[in-house]
Coordinates of C-alpha atoms in Angstrom, one line a residue:
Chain A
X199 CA -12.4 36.5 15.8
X200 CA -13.8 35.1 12.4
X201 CA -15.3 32.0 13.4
X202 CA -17.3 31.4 10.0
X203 CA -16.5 30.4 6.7
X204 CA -19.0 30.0 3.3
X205 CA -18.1 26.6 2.1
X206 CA -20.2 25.5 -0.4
X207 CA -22.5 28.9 -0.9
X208 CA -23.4 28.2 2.9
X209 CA -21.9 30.1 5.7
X210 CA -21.0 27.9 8.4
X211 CA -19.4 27.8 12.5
X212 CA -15.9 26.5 11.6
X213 CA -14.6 27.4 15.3
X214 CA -13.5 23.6 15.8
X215 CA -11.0 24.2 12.7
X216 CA -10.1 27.6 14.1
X217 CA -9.0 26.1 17.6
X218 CA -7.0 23.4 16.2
X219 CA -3.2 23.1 15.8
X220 CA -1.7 23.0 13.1
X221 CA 1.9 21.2 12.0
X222 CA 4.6 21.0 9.3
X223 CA 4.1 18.2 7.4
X224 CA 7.1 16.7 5.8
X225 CA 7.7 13.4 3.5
X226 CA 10.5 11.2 3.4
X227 CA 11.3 8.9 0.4
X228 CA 13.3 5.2 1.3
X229 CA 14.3 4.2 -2.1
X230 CA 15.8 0.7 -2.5
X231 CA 17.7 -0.2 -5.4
X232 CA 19.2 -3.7 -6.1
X233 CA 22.5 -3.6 -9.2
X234 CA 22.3 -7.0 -9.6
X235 CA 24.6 -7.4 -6.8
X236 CA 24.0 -5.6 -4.1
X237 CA 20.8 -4.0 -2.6
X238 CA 21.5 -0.2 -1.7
X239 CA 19.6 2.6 -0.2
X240 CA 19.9 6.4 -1.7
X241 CA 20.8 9.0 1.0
X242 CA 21.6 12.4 1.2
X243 CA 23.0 15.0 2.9
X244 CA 21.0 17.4 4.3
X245 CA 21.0 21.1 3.0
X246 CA 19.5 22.8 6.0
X247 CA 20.1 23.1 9.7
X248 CA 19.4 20.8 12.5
X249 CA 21.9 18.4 11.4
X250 CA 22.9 19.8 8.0
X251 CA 25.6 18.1 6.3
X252 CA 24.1 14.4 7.9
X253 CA 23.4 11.6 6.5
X254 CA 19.5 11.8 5.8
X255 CA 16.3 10.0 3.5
X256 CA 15.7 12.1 0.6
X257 CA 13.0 14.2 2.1
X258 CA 10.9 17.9 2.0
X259 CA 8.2 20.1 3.4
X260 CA 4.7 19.3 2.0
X261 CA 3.5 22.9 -0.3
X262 CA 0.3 24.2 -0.3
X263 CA -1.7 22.8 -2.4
X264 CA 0.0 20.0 -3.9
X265 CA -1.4 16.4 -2.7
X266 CA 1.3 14.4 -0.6
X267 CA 2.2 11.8 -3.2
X268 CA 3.1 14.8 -5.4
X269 CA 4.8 16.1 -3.2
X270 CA 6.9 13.2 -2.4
X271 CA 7.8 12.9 -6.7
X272 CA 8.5 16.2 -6.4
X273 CA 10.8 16.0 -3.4
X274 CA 12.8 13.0 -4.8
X275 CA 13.2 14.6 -8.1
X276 CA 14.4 17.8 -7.0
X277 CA 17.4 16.1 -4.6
X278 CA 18.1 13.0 -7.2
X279 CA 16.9 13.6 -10.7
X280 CA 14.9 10.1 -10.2
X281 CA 11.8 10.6 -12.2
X282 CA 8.8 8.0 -12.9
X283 CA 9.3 5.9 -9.9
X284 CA 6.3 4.3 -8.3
X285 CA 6.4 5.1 -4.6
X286 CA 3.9 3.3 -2.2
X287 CA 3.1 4.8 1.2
X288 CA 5.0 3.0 4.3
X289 CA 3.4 4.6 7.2
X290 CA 2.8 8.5 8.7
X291 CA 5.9 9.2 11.6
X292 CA 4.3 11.2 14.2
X293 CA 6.0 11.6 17.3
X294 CA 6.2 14.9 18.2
X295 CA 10.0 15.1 19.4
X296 CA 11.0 13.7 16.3
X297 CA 11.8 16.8 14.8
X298 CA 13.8 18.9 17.4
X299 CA 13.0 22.3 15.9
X300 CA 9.5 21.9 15.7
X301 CA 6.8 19.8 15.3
X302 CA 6.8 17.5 11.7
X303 CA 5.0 15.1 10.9
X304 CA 5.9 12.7 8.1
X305 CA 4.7 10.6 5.8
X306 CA 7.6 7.8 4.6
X307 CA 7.3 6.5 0.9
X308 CA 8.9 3.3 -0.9
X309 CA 10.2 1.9 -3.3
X310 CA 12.4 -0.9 -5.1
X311 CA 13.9 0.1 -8.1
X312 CA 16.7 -1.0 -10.6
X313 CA 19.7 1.1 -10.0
X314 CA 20.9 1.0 -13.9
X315 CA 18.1 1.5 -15.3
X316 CA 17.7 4.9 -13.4
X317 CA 21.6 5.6 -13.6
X318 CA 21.1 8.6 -16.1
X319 CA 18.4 10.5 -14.2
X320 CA 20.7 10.8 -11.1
X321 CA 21.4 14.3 -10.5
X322 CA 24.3 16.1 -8.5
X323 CA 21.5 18.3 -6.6
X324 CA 21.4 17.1 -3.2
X325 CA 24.2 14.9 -3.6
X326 CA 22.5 11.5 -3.6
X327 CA 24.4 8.4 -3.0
X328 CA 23.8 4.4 -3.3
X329 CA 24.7 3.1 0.3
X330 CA 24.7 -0.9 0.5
X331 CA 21.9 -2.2 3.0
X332 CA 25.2 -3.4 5.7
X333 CA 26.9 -0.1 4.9
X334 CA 24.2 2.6 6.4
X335 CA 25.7 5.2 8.4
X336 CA 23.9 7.0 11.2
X337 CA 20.7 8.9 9.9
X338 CA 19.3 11.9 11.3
X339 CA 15.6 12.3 13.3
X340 CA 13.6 8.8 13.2
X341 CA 14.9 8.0 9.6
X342 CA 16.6 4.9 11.1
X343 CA 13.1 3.5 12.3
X344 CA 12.3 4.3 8.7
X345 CA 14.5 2.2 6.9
X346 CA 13.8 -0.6 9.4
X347 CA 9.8 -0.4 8.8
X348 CA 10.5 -0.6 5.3
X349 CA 12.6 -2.7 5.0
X350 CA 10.2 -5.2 6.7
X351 CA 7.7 -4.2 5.1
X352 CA 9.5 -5.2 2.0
X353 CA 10.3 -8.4 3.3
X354 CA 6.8 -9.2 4.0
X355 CA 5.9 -8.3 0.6
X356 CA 8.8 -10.4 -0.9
X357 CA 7.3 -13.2 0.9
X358 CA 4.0 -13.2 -0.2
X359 CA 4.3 -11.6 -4.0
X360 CA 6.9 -12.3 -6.9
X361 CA 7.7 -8.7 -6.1
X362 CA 11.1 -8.6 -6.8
X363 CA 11.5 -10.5 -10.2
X364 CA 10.5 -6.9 -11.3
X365 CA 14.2 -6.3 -10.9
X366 CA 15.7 -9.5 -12.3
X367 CA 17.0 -9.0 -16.3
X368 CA 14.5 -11.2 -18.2
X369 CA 17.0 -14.1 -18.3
X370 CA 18.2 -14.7 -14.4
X371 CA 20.1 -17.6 -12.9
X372 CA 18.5 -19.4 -10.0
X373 CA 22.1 -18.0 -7.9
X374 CA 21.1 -14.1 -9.0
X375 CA 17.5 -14.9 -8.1
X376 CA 18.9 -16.2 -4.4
X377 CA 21.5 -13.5 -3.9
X378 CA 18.9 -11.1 -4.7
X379 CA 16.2 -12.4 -1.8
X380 CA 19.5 -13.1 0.4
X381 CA 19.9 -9.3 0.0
X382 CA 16.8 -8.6 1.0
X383 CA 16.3 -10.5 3.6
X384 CA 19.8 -10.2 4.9
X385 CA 20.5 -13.5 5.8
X386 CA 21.7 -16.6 3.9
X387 CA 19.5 -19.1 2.3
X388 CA 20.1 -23.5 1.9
X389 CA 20.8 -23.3 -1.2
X390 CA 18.9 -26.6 -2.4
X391 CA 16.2 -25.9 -0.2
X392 CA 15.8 -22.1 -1.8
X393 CA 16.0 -23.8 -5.6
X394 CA 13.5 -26.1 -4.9
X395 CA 10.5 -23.7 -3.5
X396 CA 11.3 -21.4 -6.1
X397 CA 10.6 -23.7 -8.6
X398 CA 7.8 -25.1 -7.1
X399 CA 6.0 -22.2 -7.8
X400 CA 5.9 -23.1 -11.2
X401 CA 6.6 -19.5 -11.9
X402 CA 9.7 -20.1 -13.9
X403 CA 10.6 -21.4 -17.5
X404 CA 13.9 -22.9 -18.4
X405 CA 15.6 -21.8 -21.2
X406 CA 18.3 -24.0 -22.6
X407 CA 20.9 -21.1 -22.1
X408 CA 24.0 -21.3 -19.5
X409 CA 25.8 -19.0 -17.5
X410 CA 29.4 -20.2 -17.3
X411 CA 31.5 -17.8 -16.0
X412 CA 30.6 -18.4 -12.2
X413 CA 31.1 -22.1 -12.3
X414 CA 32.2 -24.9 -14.3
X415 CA 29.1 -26.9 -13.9
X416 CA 27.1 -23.8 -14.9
X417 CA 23.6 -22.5 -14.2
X418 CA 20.5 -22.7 -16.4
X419 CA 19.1 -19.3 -17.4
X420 CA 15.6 -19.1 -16.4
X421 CA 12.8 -17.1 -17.4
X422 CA 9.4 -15.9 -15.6
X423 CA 6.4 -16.9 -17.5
X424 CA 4.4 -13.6 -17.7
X425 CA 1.1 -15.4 -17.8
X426 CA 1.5 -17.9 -15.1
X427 CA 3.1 -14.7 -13.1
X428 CA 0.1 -12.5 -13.4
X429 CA -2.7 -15.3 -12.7
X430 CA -0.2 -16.3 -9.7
X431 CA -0.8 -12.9 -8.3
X432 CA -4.8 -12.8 -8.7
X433 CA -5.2 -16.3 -6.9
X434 CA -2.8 -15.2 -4.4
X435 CA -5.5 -12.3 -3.9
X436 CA -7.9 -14.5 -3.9
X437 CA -6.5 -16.7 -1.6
X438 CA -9.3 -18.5 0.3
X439 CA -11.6 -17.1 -1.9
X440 CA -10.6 -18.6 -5.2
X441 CA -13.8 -20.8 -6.3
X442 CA -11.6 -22.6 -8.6
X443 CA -9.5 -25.5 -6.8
Chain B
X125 CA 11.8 38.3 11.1
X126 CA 12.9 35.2 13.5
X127 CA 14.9 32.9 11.6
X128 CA 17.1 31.1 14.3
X129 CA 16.5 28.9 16.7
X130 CA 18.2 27.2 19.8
X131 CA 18.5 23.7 19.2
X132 CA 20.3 21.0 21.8
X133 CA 21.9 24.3 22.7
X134 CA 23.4 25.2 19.3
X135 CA 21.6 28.7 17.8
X136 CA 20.6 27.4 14.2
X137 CA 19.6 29.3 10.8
X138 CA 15.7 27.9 10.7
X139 CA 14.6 29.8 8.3
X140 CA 13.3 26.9 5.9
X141 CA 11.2 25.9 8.8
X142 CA 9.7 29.2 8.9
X143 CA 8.9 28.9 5.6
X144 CA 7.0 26.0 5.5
X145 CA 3.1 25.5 5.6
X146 CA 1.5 24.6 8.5
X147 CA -1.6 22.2 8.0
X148 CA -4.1 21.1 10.1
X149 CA -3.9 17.4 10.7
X150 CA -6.8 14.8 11.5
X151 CA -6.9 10.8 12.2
X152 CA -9.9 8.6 11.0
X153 CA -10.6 5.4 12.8
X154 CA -12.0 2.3 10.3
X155 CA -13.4 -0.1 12.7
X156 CA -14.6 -3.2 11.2
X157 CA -16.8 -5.8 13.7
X158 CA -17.8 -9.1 13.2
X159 CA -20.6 -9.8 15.4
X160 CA -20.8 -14.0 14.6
X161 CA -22.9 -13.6 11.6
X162 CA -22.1 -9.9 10.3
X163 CA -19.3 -7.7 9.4
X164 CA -20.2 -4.1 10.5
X165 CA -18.5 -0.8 10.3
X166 CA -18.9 1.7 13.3
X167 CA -20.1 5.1 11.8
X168 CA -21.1 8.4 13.9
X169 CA -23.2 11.6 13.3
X170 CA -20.3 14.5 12.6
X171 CA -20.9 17.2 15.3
X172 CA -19.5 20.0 14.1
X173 CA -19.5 22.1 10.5
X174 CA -18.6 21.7 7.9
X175 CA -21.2 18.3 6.7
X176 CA -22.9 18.3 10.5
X177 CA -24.9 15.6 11.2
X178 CA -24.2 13.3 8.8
X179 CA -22.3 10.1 9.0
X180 CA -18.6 9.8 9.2
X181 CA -16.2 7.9 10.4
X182 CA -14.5 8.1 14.0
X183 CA -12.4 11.4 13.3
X184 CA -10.9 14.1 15.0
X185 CA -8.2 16.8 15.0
X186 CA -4.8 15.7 16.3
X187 CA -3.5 18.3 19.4
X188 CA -0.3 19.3 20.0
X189 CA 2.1 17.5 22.5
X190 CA 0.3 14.0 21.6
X191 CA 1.4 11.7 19.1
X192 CA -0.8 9.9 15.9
X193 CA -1.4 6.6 17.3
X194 CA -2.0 8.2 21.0
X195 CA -4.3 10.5 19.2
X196 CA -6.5 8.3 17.0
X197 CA -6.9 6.4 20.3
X198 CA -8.4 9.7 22.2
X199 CA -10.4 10.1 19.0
X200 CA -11.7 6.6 19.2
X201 CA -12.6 6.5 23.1
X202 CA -14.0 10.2 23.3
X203 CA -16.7 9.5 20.5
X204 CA -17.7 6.0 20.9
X205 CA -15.8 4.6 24.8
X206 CA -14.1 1.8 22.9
X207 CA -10.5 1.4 24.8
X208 CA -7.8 -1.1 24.3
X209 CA -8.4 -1.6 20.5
X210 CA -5.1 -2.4 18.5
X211 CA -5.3 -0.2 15.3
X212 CA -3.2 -0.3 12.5
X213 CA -2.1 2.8 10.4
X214 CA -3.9 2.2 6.6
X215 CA -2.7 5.3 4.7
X216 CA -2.3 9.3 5.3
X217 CA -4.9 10.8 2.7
X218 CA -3.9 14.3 1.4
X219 CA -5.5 15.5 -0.8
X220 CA -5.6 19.5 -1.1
X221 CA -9.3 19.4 -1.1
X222 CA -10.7 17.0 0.6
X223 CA -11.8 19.4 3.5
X224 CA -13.8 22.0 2.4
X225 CA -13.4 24.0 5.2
X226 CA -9.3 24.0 4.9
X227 CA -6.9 21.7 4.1
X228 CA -6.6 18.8 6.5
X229 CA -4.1 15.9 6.1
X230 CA -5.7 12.8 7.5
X231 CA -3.9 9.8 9.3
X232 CA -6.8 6.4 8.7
X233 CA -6.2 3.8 11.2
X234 CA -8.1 0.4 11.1
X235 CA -9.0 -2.4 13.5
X236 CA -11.2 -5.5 13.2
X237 CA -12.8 -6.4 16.7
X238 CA -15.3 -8.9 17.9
X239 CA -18.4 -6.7 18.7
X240 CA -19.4 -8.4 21.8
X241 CA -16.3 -8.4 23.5
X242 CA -16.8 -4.1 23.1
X243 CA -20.2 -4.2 23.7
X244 CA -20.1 -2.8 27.5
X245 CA -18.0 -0.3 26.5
X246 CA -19.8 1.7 24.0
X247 CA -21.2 4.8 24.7
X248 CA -23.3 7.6 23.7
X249 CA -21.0 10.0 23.6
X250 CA -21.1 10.5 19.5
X251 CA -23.9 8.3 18.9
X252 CA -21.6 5.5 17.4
X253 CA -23.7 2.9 15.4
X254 CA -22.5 -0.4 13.7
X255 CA -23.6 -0.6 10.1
X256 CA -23.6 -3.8 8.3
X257 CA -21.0 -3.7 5.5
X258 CA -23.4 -3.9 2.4
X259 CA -26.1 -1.1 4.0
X260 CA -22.7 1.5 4.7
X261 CA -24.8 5.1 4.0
X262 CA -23.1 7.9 2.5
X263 CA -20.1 9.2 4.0
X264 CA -18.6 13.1 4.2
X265 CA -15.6 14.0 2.3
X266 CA -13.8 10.9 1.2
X267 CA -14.6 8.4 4.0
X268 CA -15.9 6.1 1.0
X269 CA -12.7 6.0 -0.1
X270 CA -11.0 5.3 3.1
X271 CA -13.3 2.4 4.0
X272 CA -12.9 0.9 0.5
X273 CA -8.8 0.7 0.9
X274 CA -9.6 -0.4 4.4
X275 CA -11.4 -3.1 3.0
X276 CA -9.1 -4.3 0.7
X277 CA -6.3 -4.5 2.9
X278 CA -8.4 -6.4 5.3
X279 CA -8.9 -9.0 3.0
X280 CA -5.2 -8.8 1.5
X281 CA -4.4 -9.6 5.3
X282 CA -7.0 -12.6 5.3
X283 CA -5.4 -14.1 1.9
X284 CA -2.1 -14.5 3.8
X285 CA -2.4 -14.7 7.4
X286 CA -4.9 -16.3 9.8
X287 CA -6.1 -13.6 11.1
X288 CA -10.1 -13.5 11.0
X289 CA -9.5 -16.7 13.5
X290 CA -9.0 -14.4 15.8
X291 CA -12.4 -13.1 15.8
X292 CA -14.4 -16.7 16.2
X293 CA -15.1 -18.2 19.4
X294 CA -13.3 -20.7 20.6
X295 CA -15.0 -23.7 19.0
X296 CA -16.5 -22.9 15.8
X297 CA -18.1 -24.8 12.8
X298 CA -16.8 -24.6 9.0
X299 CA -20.0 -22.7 8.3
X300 CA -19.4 -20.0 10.4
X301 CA -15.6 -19.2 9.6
X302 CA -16.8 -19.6 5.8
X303 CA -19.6 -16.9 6.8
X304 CA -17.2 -15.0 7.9
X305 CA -15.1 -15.0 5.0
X306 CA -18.1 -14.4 2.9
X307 CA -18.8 -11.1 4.7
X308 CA -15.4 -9.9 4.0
X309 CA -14.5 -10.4 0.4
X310 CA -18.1 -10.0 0.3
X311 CA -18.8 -12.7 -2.2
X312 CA -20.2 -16.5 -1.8
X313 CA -17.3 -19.6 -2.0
X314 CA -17.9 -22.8 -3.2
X315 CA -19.0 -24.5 0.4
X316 CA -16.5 -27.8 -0.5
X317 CA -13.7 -26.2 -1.6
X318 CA -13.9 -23.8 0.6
X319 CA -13.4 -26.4 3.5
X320 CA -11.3 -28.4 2.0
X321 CA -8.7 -25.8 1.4
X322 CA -9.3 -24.8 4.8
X323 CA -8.7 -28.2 6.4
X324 CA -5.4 -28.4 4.0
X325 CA -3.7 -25.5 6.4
X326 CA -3.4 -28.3 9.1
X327 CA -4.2 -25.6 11.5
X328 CA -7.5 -26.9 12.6
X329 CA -8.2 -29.6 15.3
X330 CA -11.6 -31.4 14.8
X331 CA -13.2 -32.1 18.0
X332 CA -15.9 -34.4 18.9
X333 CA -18.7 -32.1 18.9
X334 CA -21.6 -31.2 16.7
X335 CA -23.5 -28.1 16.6
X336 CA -26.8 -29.6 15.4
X337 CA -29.0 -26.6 15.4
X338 CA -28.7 -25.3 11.8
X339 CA -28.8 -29.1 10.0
X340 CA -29.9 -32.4 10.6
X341 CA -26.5 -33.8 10.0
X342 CA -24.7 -31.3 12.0
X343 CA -21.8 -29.6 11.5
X344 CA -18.5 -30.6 13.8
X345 CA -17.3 -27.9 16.0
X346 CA -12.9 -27.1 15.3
X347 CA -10.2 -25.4 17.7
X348 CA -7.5 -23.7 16.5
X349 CA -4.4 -25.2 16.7
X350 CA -2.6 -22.8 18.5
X351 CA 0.8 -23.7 18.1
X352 CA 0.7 -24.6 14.6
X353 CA -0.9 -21.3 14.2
X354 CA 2.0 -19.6 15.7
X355 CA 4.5 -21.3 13.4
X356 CA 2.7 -20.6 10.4
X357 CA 2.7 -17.3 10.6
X358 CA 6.3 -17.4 11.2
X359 CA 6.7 -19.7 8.2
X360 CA 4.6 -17.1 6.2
X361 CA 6.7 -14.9 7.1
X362 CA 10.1 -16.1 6.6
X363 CA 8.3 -17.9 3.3
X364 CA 11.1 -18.6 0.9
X365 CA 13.6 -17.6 3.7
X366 CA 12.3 -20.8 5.3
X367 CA 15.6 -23.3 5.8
X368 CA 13.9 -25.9 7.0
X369 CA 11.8 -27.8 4.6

């Protein structure tokens, strides 16, 4: 039994490596997508047995060689088409019944994206689909924990970050802006009550523009001012720590 | 060449499982400790090849039948005897290379504890030593890295949530929660902003006591407000989603 390895020119007792186990390691991608209306998740249907044909997270095995956030690029654009989108790590499922053929561990990714403007990369490939957030069927393994960690986790950041005027056209109504975060947070908001924090932020411009098709009264178009936006984020880092008042 | 397998009773095609790379799969345990005047990180000696003998974090190989979180817990008691410490998942690191030896996939956990309240637990078993933050020595493989996004989301947490509170004794001055603060952005505030900005969080009761060791003028000693502090983490987290005013 080899129980050395060179590593590094210097031949070494890797027996500890040698004696432990070793696991599939899978990623799964929850990709949110708002259409200015609704916020939806992208699913698939699995292509392999257990539970082929179900509902599922757009997932895949881990290669050799290839670092996980690769592989989870990889992964989403070989079942969607969707290329370029910035995935942040959610948290590493490892319970190990969660697979029921074997052992997999995996490591979920997210993101929030704007359906449209990905609309042309969508590919036929592993049959993707937009699902709204109140619409999701049953989802095989843990992905249903998934969702539900992410979506939180979304939430939180929602609360504490601008994060999703990222999504907003560059002209918005304060109504958009509240449907949006009413999406998200999958409840209803006072509508006065909502209006007024958000412009308390001091986040927004108004721009003399109205949207009338909605009401009679009409809504202002507003506007997020860039610099205000970015500085917002760097004193929210700060936080405490912000020597300035 | 086994490609099926009996699943819930079903015999299933599993070849793609088959196919897949198996990887060897390790947790590393970032515990911070605040000790009332320093923030310290709790290294060991590695035992084993490759990199033996020098300091690493808590680590260890996760074995079969036992889950992430159960494992970095294992990892945690074997080598130092701390038990009972709440850690949070920071970020699977999988790099193709970041083991010499073969490629392991590594789940980092995190905690922040008071030092004291561990101190009868800590053992010999790996020779565990707490390292003050700003004297951390080099690290194997890319535990730097690990600590560094430990530390940032540390402080992320102590922009927008009480949380380093829950490290200071019951009754504490200003000075020491601004100490604190200090030693974990690791930078110096501005001593009457910083208070102020404290005070303005409402969550603080004054009581009538001085700690008059440190100054002639003393410094008052402060409680938590429990309650409030309960309700403003809810109302950080429902943030915008707040109704109520």
């Amino acid at each position: 039994m080899v129980t050395t390895k060179t590593v590094k020119g210097r031949k070494l007792n890797t027996r500890r490596y040698l004696n432990a186990a070793r696991y599939v390691v899978s990623v799964d991608c929850i990709i949110f997508g708002f259409d200015g209306e609704h916020v939806k998740l992208l699913l698939i249907r699995r292509s392999f047995e257990p539970e082929k044909g179900k509902w599922s997270l757009v997932g895949g095995f881990v290669q050799p060689g290839e670092g996980v956030e690769k592989a989870a690029s990889r992964v989403l654009k070989s079942l969607t088409g969707l290329e370029g989108v910035y995935m942040e790590q959610l948290q590493t499922f490892g319970d190990p019944t969660r697979d029921p053929v074997e052992r997999t561990i995996s490591i979920a990714f997210y993101a929030l994206i704007d359906i449209h403007q990905y609309e042309q990369q969508l590919t036929e490939a592993g049959h993707p689909e937009w699902v709204p957030l109140n619409k999701i069927p049953s989802l095989i393994f843990d992905h249903e924990r998934m969702v539900e960690s992410a979506k939180s986790k979304l939430q939180a950041q929602a609360t504490f970050q601008p994060v999703l005027f990222e999504l907003l056209p560059e002209q918005f109504t304060l109504p958009l802006v509240q449907n949006l975060y009413e999406r998200v947070f999958e409840k209803a908001f006072d509508k006065r009550n909502f209006s007024r924090k958000l412009l308390s932020s001091g986040l927004l411009l108004k721009t003399g523009r109205k949207e009338r098709s909605k009401s009679k009264k009409g809504a202002f178009y507003y506007m997020l001012d860039k610099r205000k936006y970015r500085s917002f984020f760097r004193s929210l880092i700060n936080g405490m720590a912000a020597k300035e008042s």
